[in-house]
PDB file of C-alpha atoms in Angstrom:
ATOM      1  CA  MET A   1       8.638  16.113  -4.408  1.00 69.00           C
ATOM      2  CA  THR A   2      11.886  18.017  -4.546  1.00 83.00           C
ATOM      3  CA  PRO A   3      14.660  17.303  -7.063  1.00 88.00           C
ATOM      4  CA  ALA A   4      17.707  16.462  -4.930  1.00 89.00           C
ATOM      5  CA  ASP A   5      20.065  18.797  -6.793  1.00 91.00           C
ATOM      6  CA  TRP A   6      22.440  19.048  -3.809  1.00 91.00           C
ATOM      7  CA  VAL A   7      23.313  15.342  -3.830  1.00 92.00           C
ATOM      8  CA  ALA A   8      26.682  14.645  -5.407  1.00 92.00           C
ATOM      9  CA  GLY A   9      26.387  12.282  -8.334  1.00 93.00           C
ATOM     10  CA  PRO A  10      25.232  12.198 -11.929  1.00 95.00           C
ATOM     11  CA  ARG A  11      23.535  15.145 -13.600  1.00 96.00           C
ATOM     12  CA  GLN A  12      19.757  15.262 -13.040  1.00 96.00           C
ATOM     13  CA  GLY A  13      18.176  13.134 -15.753  1.00 95.00           C
ATOM     14  CA  ASP A  14      21.132  10.709 -15.717  1.00 97.00           C
ATOM     15  CA  TRP A  15      20.609   9.063 -12.312  1.00 96.00           C
ATOM     16  CA  THR A  16      20.514   5.262 -12.334  1.00 96.00           C
ATOM     17  CA  TYR A  17      19.795   2.754  -9.620  1.00 96.00           C
ATOM     18  CA  GLU A  18      23.497   1.863  -9.577  1.00 95.00           C
ATOM     19  CA  ALA A  19      24.458   5.494  -8.815  1.00 96.00           C
ATOM     20  CA  TYR A  20      21.744   5.736  -6.152  1.00 94.00           C
ATOM     21  CA  ALA A  21      22.869   2.464  -4.502  1.00 93.00           C
ATOM     22  CA  ALA A  22      26.408   3.882  -4.203  1.00 93.00           C
ATOM     23  CA  LEU A  23      25.197   6.855  -2.113  1.00 93.00           C
ATOM     24  CA  THR A  24      26.103   7.077   1.553  1.00 90.00           C
ATOM     25  CA  ASP A  25      22.994   6.799   3.755  1.00 88.00           C
ATOM     26  CA  ASP A  26      22.149  10.329   4.907  1.00 89.00           C
ATOM     27  CA  GLY A  27      18.829   9.423   6.534  1.00 86.00           C
ATOM     28  CA  GLU A  28      16.736  10.886   3.704  1.00 87.00           C
ATOM     29  CA  ARG A  29      14.358   8.988   1.408  1.00 89.00           C
ATOM     30  CA  TYR A  30      15.016   9.281  -2.311  1.00 93.00           C
ATOM     31  CA  GLU A  31      13.371   7.997  -5.466  1.00 93.00           C
ATOM     32  CA  ILE A  32      14.526   8.096  -9.087  1.00 95.00           C
ATOM     33  CA  VAL A  33      11.941   9.253 -11.608  1.00 93.00           C
ATOM     34  CA  GLN A  34      12.973   9.135 -15.247  1.00 93.00           C
ATOM     35  CA  GLY A  35      16.596   9.646 -14.224  1.00 96.00           C
ATOM     36  CA  VAL A  36      15.905  12.489 -11.775  1.00 94.00           C
ATOM     37  CA  LEU A  37      16.813  11.936  -8.122  1.00 94.00           C
ATOM     38  CA  VAL A  38      14.015  13.315  -5.926  1.00 93.00           C
ATOM     39  CA  MET A  39      13.665  13.533  -2.152  1.00 90.00           C
ATOM     40  CA  SER A  40      10.498  12.073  -0.651  1.00 83.00           C
ATOM     41  CA  PRO A  41       8.731  14.045   2.079  1.00 77.00           C
ATOM     42  CA  VAL A  42       8.837  12.789   5.658  1.00 78.00           C
ATOM     43  CA  PRO A  43       5.501  11.001   6.294  1.00 79.00           C
ATOM     44  CA  SER A  44       3.124  12.486   8.886  1.00 83.00           C
ATOM     45  CA  GLY A  45       1.632  10.561  11.795  1.00 85.00           C
ATOM     46  CA  PRO A  46      -1.748  10.073  10.064  1.00 86.00           C
ATOM     47  CA  HIS A  47       0.068   8.965   6.884  1.00 88.00           C
ATOM     48  CA  GLN A  48       1.973   6.345   8.873  1.00 91.00           C
ATOM     49  CA  GLY A  49      -1.177   5.296  10.761  1.00 93.00           C
ATOM     50  CA  VAL A  50      -3.136   4.641   7.555  1.00 95.00           C
ATOM     51  CA  THR A  51      -0.131   2.905   5.981  1.00 95.00           C
ATOM     52  CA  GLY A  52       0.198   0.673   9.058  1.00 95.00           C
ATOM     53  CA  LYS A  53      -3.476  -0.355   8.956  1.00 96.00           C
ATOM     54  CA  ILE A  54      -3.260  -1.224   5.254  1.00 97.00           C
ATOM     55  CA  TYR A  55       0.001  -3.129   5.794  1.00 97.00           C
ATOM     56  CA  ARG A  56      -1.409  -5.189   8.684  1.00 97.00           C
ATOM     57  CA  TYR A  57      -4.592  -5.990   6.761  1.00 97.00           C
ATOM     58  CA  LEU A  58      -2.679  -7.055   3.649  1.00 97.00           C
ATOM     59  CA  CYS A  59      -0.377  -9.227   5.795  1.00 97.00           C
ATOM     60  CA  ALA A  60      -3.451 -11.087   7.080  1.00 96.00           C
ATOM     61  CA  GLN A  61      -4.831 -11.536   3.551  1.00 96.00           C
ATOM     62  CA  ILE A  62      -1.607 -12.266   1.622  1.00 97.00           C
ATOM     63  CA  LEU A  63       1.307 -13.196   3.908  1.00 96.00           C
ATOM     64  CA  ASP A  64      -0.601 -15.198   6.528  1.00 96.00           C
ATOM     65  CA  THR A  65      -2.401 -17.194   3.813  1.00 96.00           C
ATOM     66  CA  ARG A  66       0.940 -17.891   2.094  1.00 97.00           C
ATOM     67  CA  LEU A  67      -0.039 -16.132  -1.139  1.00 97.00           C
ATOM     68  CA  GLY A  68       3.031 -13.900  -1.146  1.00 97.00           C
ATOM     69  CA  LEU A  69       4.962 -11.159   0.622  1.00 97.00           C
ATOM     70  CA  VAL A  70       3.759  -7.814   1.958  1.00 97.00           C
ATOM     71  CA  LEU A  71       6.548  -5.300   2.511  1.00 96.00           C
ATOM     72  CA  PRO A  72       6.437  -1.789   3.998  1.00 94.00           C
ATOM     73  CA  SER A  73       8.511   1.210   3.015  1.00 90.00           C
ATOM     74  CA  PRO A  74      11.355   1.908   2.842  1.00 89.00           C
ATOM     75  CA  LEU A  75      12.088  -0.744   0.243  1.00 93.00           C
ATOM     76  CA  ASP A  76      13.519   0.038  -3.194  1.00 95.00           C
ATOM     77  CA  VAL A  77      11.321  -1.047  -6.093  1.00 97.00           C
ATOM     78  CA  VAL A  78      13.487  -0.904  -9.221  1.00 97.00           C
ATOM     79  CA  LEU A  79      11.177  -0.751 -12.238  1.00 97.00           C
ATOM     80  CA  SER A  80      13.933   0.167 -14.692  1.00 96.00           C
ATOM     81  CA  GLU A  81      17.490   1.490 -14.517  1.00 94.00           C
ATOM     82  CA  GLN A  82      16.188   5.086 -14.262  1.00 96.00           C
ATOM     83  CA  ASN A  83      12.974   4.501 -12.264  1.00 96.00           C
ATOM     84  CA  MET A  84      13.150   3.471  -8.609  1.00 96.00           C
ATOM     85  CA  PHE A  85      10.455   4.103  -6.028  1.00 95.00           C
ATOM     86  CA  GLN A  86       9.789   3.440  -2.351  1.00 94.00           C
ATOM     87  CA  PRO A  87       6.020   2.842  -2.229  1.00 95.00           C
ATOM     88  CA  ASP A  88       4.290   2.782   1.157  1.00 95.00           C
ATOM     89  CA  VAL A  89       3.279  -0.906   0.822  1.00 98.00           C
ATOM     90  CA  VAL A  90       4.337  -3.523  -1.734  1.00 97.00           C
ATOM     91  CA  VAL A  91       2.693  -6.891  -2.460  1.00 98.00           C
ATOM     92  CA  LEU A  92       4.656  -9.547  -4.299  1.00 98.00           C
ATOM     93  CA  LEU A  93       2.750 -12.765  -4.980  1.00 98.00           C
ATOM     94  CA  LYS A  94       4.389 -16.167  -4.621  1.00 97.00           C
ATOM     95  CA  GLU A  95       4.779 -16.687  -8.363  1.00 96.00           C
ATOM     96  CA  HIS A  96       6.957 -13.552  -8.578  1.00 96.00           C
ATOM     97  CA  LEU A  97       9.211 -14.060  -5.548  1.00 96.00           C
ATOM     98  CA  THR A  98      12.277 -14.285  -7.796  1.00 95.00           C
ATOM     99  CA  ARG A  99      11.973 -10.483  -8.108  1.00 97.00           C
ATOM    100  CA  TYR A 100      12.649 -10.077  -4.374  1.00 96.00           C
ATOM    101  CA  GLY A 101      16.094  -9.290  -3.003  1.00 88.00           C
ATOM    102  CA  VAL A 102      16.984  -8.362   0.570  1.00 79.00           C
ATOM    103  CA  LYS A 103      17.187  -4.619  -0.142  1.00 85.00           C
ATOM    104  CA  ARG A 104      15.083  -4.284  -3.259  1.00 94.00           C
ATOM    105  CA  ILE A 105      12.561  -5.685  -5.695  1.00 97.00           C
ATOM    106  CA  ILE A 106      13.636  -5.736  -9.319  1.00 96.00           C
ATOM    107  CA  GLY A 107      10.695  -5.665 -11.688  1.00 97.00           C
ATOM    108  CA  ALA A 108       6.990  -5.046 -11.258  1.00 97.00           C
ATOM    109  CA  PRO A 109       5.386  -6.067  -7.958  1.00 98.00           C
ATOM    110  CA  ASP A 110       1.772  -7.256  -8.068  1.00 98.00           C
ATOM    111  CA  LEU A 111       0.355  -4.374  -6.027  1.00 98.00           C
ATOM    112  CA  LEU A 112       1.724  -0.983  -4.995  1.00 97.00           C
ATOM    113  CA  VAL A 113       0.029   1.188  -2.375  1.00 97.00           C
ATOM    114  CA  GLU A 114       0.777   4.906  -2.169  1.00 95.00           C
ATOM    115  CA  VAL A 115      -0.645   7.084   0.600  1.00 94.00           C
ATOM    116  CA  ILE A 116      -0.744  10.653  -0.732  1.00 91.00           C
ATOM    117  CA  SER A 117       1.199  13.291   1.151  1.00 79.00           C
ATOM    118  CA  PRO A 118      -0.004  16.904   0.715  1.00 75.00           C
ATOM    119  CA  SER A 119       3.279  17.812  -0.991  1.00 72.00           C
ATOM    120  CA  SER A 120       3.180  14.849  -3.390  1.00 75.00           C
ATOM    121  CA  LYS A 121      -0.433  14.798  -4.673  1.00 79.00           C
ATOM    122  CA  LEU A 122       0.392  15.564  -8.309  1.00 78.00           C
ATOM    123  CA  TYR A 123       3.415  13.243  -8.233  1.00 80.00           C
ATOM    124  CA  ASP A 124       1.388  10.336  -6.747  1.00 81.00           C
ATOM    125  CA  ARG A 125      -1.666  10.930  -8.923  1.00 84.00           C
ATOM    126  CA  ALA A 126      -0.074  11.714 -12.315  1.00 82.00           C
ATOM    127  CA  LEU A 127       3.570  10.725 -12.659  1.00 87.00           C
ATOM    128  CA  LYS A 128       3.810   7.550 -10.578  1.00 90.00           C
ATOM    129  CA  PRO A 129       0.819   5.826 -12.202  1.00 91.00           C
ATOM    130  CA  LEU A 130       2.279   6.533 -15.630  1.00 93.00           C
ATOM    131  CA  VAL A 131       5.608   4.890 -14.708  1.00 95.00           C
ATOM    132  CA  TYR A 132       3.864   2.014 -12.865  1.00 96.00           C
ATOM    133  CA  GLU A 133       1.632   1.456 -15.889  1.00 95.00           C
ATOM    134  CA  GLN A 134       4.614   1.377 -18.281  1.00 95.00           C
ATOM    135  CA  ALA A 135       6.420  -1.067 -15.968  1.00 96.00           C
ATOM    136  CA  GLY A 136       3.433  -3.432 -15.930  1.00 97.00           C
ATOM    137  CA  VAL A 137       2.421  -3.166 -12.247  1.00 98.00           C
ATOM    138  CA  PRO A 138      -0.949  -5.010 -12.263  1.00 98.00           C
ATOM    139  CA  GLU A 139      -2.623  -3.012  -9.470  1.00 98.00           C
ATOM    140  CA  TYR A 140      -2.095   0.365  -7.795  1.00 97.00           C
ATOM    141  CA  TRP A 141      -3.955   1.783  -4.781  1.00 97.00           C
ATOM    142  CA  LEU A 142      -3.930   5.541  -4.379  1.00 96.00           C
ATOM    143  CA  VAL A 143      -4.886   6.396  -0.803  1.00 96.00           C
ATOM    144  CA  ASP A 144      -6.021   9.916   0.050  1.00 94.00           C
ATOM    145  CA  GLU A 145      -5.721  10.149   3.831  1.00 91.00           C
ATOM    146  CA  GLU A 146      -7.296  13.628   3.986  1.00 91.00           C
ATOM    147  CA  LYS A 147     -10.392  12.695   1.946  1.00 94.00           C
ATOM    148  CA  ARG A 148     -10.490   9.137   3.398  1.00 95.00           C
ATOM    149  CA  VAL A 149     -10.746   7.634  -0.106  1.00 96.00           C
ATOM    150  CA  ILE A 150      -8.899   4.748  -1.773  1.00 97.00           C
ATOM    151  CA  GLU A 151      -8.886   4.583  -5.564  1.00 97.00           C
ATOM    152  CA  VAL A 152      -7.963   1.249  -7.133  1.00 97.00           C
ATOM    153  CA  PHE A 153      -6.352   1.069 -10.569  1.00 96.00           C
ATOM    154  CA  THR A 154      -5.861  -2.178 -12.504  1.00 97.00           C
ATOM    155  CA  LEU A 155      -3.852  -2.780 -15.635  1.00 96.00           C
ATOM    156  CA  GLU A 156      -5.942  -3.690 -18.676  1.00 95.00           C
ATOM    157  CA  SER A 157      -4.423  -3.815 -22.153  1.00 94.00           C
ATOM    158  CA  CYS A 158      -1.306  -2.009 -20.832  1.00 93.00           C
ATOM    159  CA  LYS A 159      -3.379   0.928 -19.470  1.00 96.00           C
ATOM    160  CA  TYR A 160      -4.678   1.636 -15.974  1.00 96.00           C
ATOM    161  CA  ARG A 161      -8.413   1.582 -15.482  1.00 96.00           C
ATOM    162  CA  SER A 162     -10.000   2.777 -12.260  1.00 96.00           C
ATOM    163  CA  LEU A 163     -12.146   0.191 -10.481  1.00 95.00           C
ATOM    164  CA  GLY A 164     -13.529   3.079  -8.456  1.00 95.00           C
ATOM    165  CA  ALA A 165     -12.809   5.517  -5.655  1.00 97.00           C
ATOM    166  CA  PHE A 166     -14.007   3.792  -2.482  1.00 97.00           C
ATOM    167  CA  GLU A 167     -14.946   5.473   0.793  1.00 96.00           C
ATOM    168  CA  GLY A 168     -16.909   5.045   4.015  1.00 96.00           C
ATOM    169  CA  VAL A 169     -18.787   1.753   4.244  1.00 97.00           C
ATOM    170  CA  GLN A 170     -17.844   0.698   0.700  1.00 97.00           C
ATOM    171  CA  VAL A 171     -15.591  -2.346   0.310  1.00 96.00           C
ATOM    172  CA  LEU A 172     -12.564  -2.173  -1.980  1.00 94.00           C
ATOM    173  CA  SER A 173     -12.583  -4.105  -5.212  1.00 93.00           C
ATOM    174  CA  SER A 174      -9.235  -5.770  -5.981  1.00 96.00           C
ATOM    175  CA  ARG A 175      -7.909  -8.293  -8.453  1.00 95.00           C
ATOM    176  CA  ILE A 176      -4.844  -9.062  -6.308  1.00 96.00           C
ATOM    177  CA  VAL A 177      -6.269  -9.298  -2.777  1.00 96.00           C
ATOM    178  CA  PRO A 178      -8.687 -12.284  -2.771  1.00 90.00           C
ATOM    179  CA  LYS A 179     -11.560 -11.103  -0.571  1.00 87.00           C
ATOM    180  CA  ILE A 180     -11.578  -7.778   1.187  1.00 92.00           C
ATOM    181  CA  ASP A 181     -14.095  -7.951   4.007  1.00 91.00           C
ATOM    182  CA  VAL A 182     -13.789  -4.584   5.765  1.00 95.00           C
ATOM    183  CA  PRO A 183     -15.167  -1.158   4.844  1.00 96.00           C
ATOM    184  CA  VAL A 184     -12.753   1.482   3.587  1.00 96.00           C
ATOM    185  CA  SER A 185     -13.293   3.473   6.794  1.00 96.00           C
ATOM    186  CA  TYR A 186     -11.433   0.680   8.658  1.00 95.00           C
ATOM    187  CA  PHE A 187      -8.125   1.762   7.089  1.00 95.00           C
ATOM    188  CA  PHE A 188      -8.558   5.369   8.201  1.00 94.00           C
ATOM    189  CA  ASP A 189      -9.518   4.623  11.812  1.00 90.00           C
ATOM    190  CA  TRP A 190      -5.900   4.006  12.790  1.00 81.00           C
ATOM    191  CA  SER A 191      -5.860   5.818  16.126  1.00 72.00           C
ATOM    192  CA  ASN A 192      -8.993   4.228  17.679  1.00 69.00           C
ATOM    193  CA  GLY A 193      -9.875   7.640  19.075  1.00 61.00           C
ATOM    194  CA  LEU A 194      -6.591   8.067  20.933  1.00 61.00           C
ATOM    195  CA  VAL A 195      -5.549  11.126  18.938  1.00 55.00           C
TER     196      VAL A 195
END
């Protein structure tokens, strides 16, 4: 993740969602982390493939069963005035739909999914979970496309606890998604051998 020092606006450390929302769309993806405007890397094909498989599966489990919404990136998730992210996939259950607006979610979604990019491993693994934890996001999936592993974190007593790092034929454990019935390898087989 690169601090977007070239973007005209507040001093780094003073960025707010209001200042970000006033920016002219330049085609780049930005997030605000503790008041610092950062540019997100452009996702690779495999990153998008894995994200698409997870999104479609969650739509079948959550949206199609009328439990809530499943939304893909880019969508602003405003966790506080100085923390705004664009997770790869967002789940917002029916009881929290008041947090949904056309261009953003204000407050903690029920589940955030982040597919790690090589340039954002530390950011996705260390900083984001800390902010998500503080904001009260109940569940966070950290997807490592290169290692073909999904680690699931759930909020317990205001701290994230790992339910495990799942791979291969293992089935994810989730407190948000009712019954996951496919092996983890399903999410990584996005190209069906075409690539």
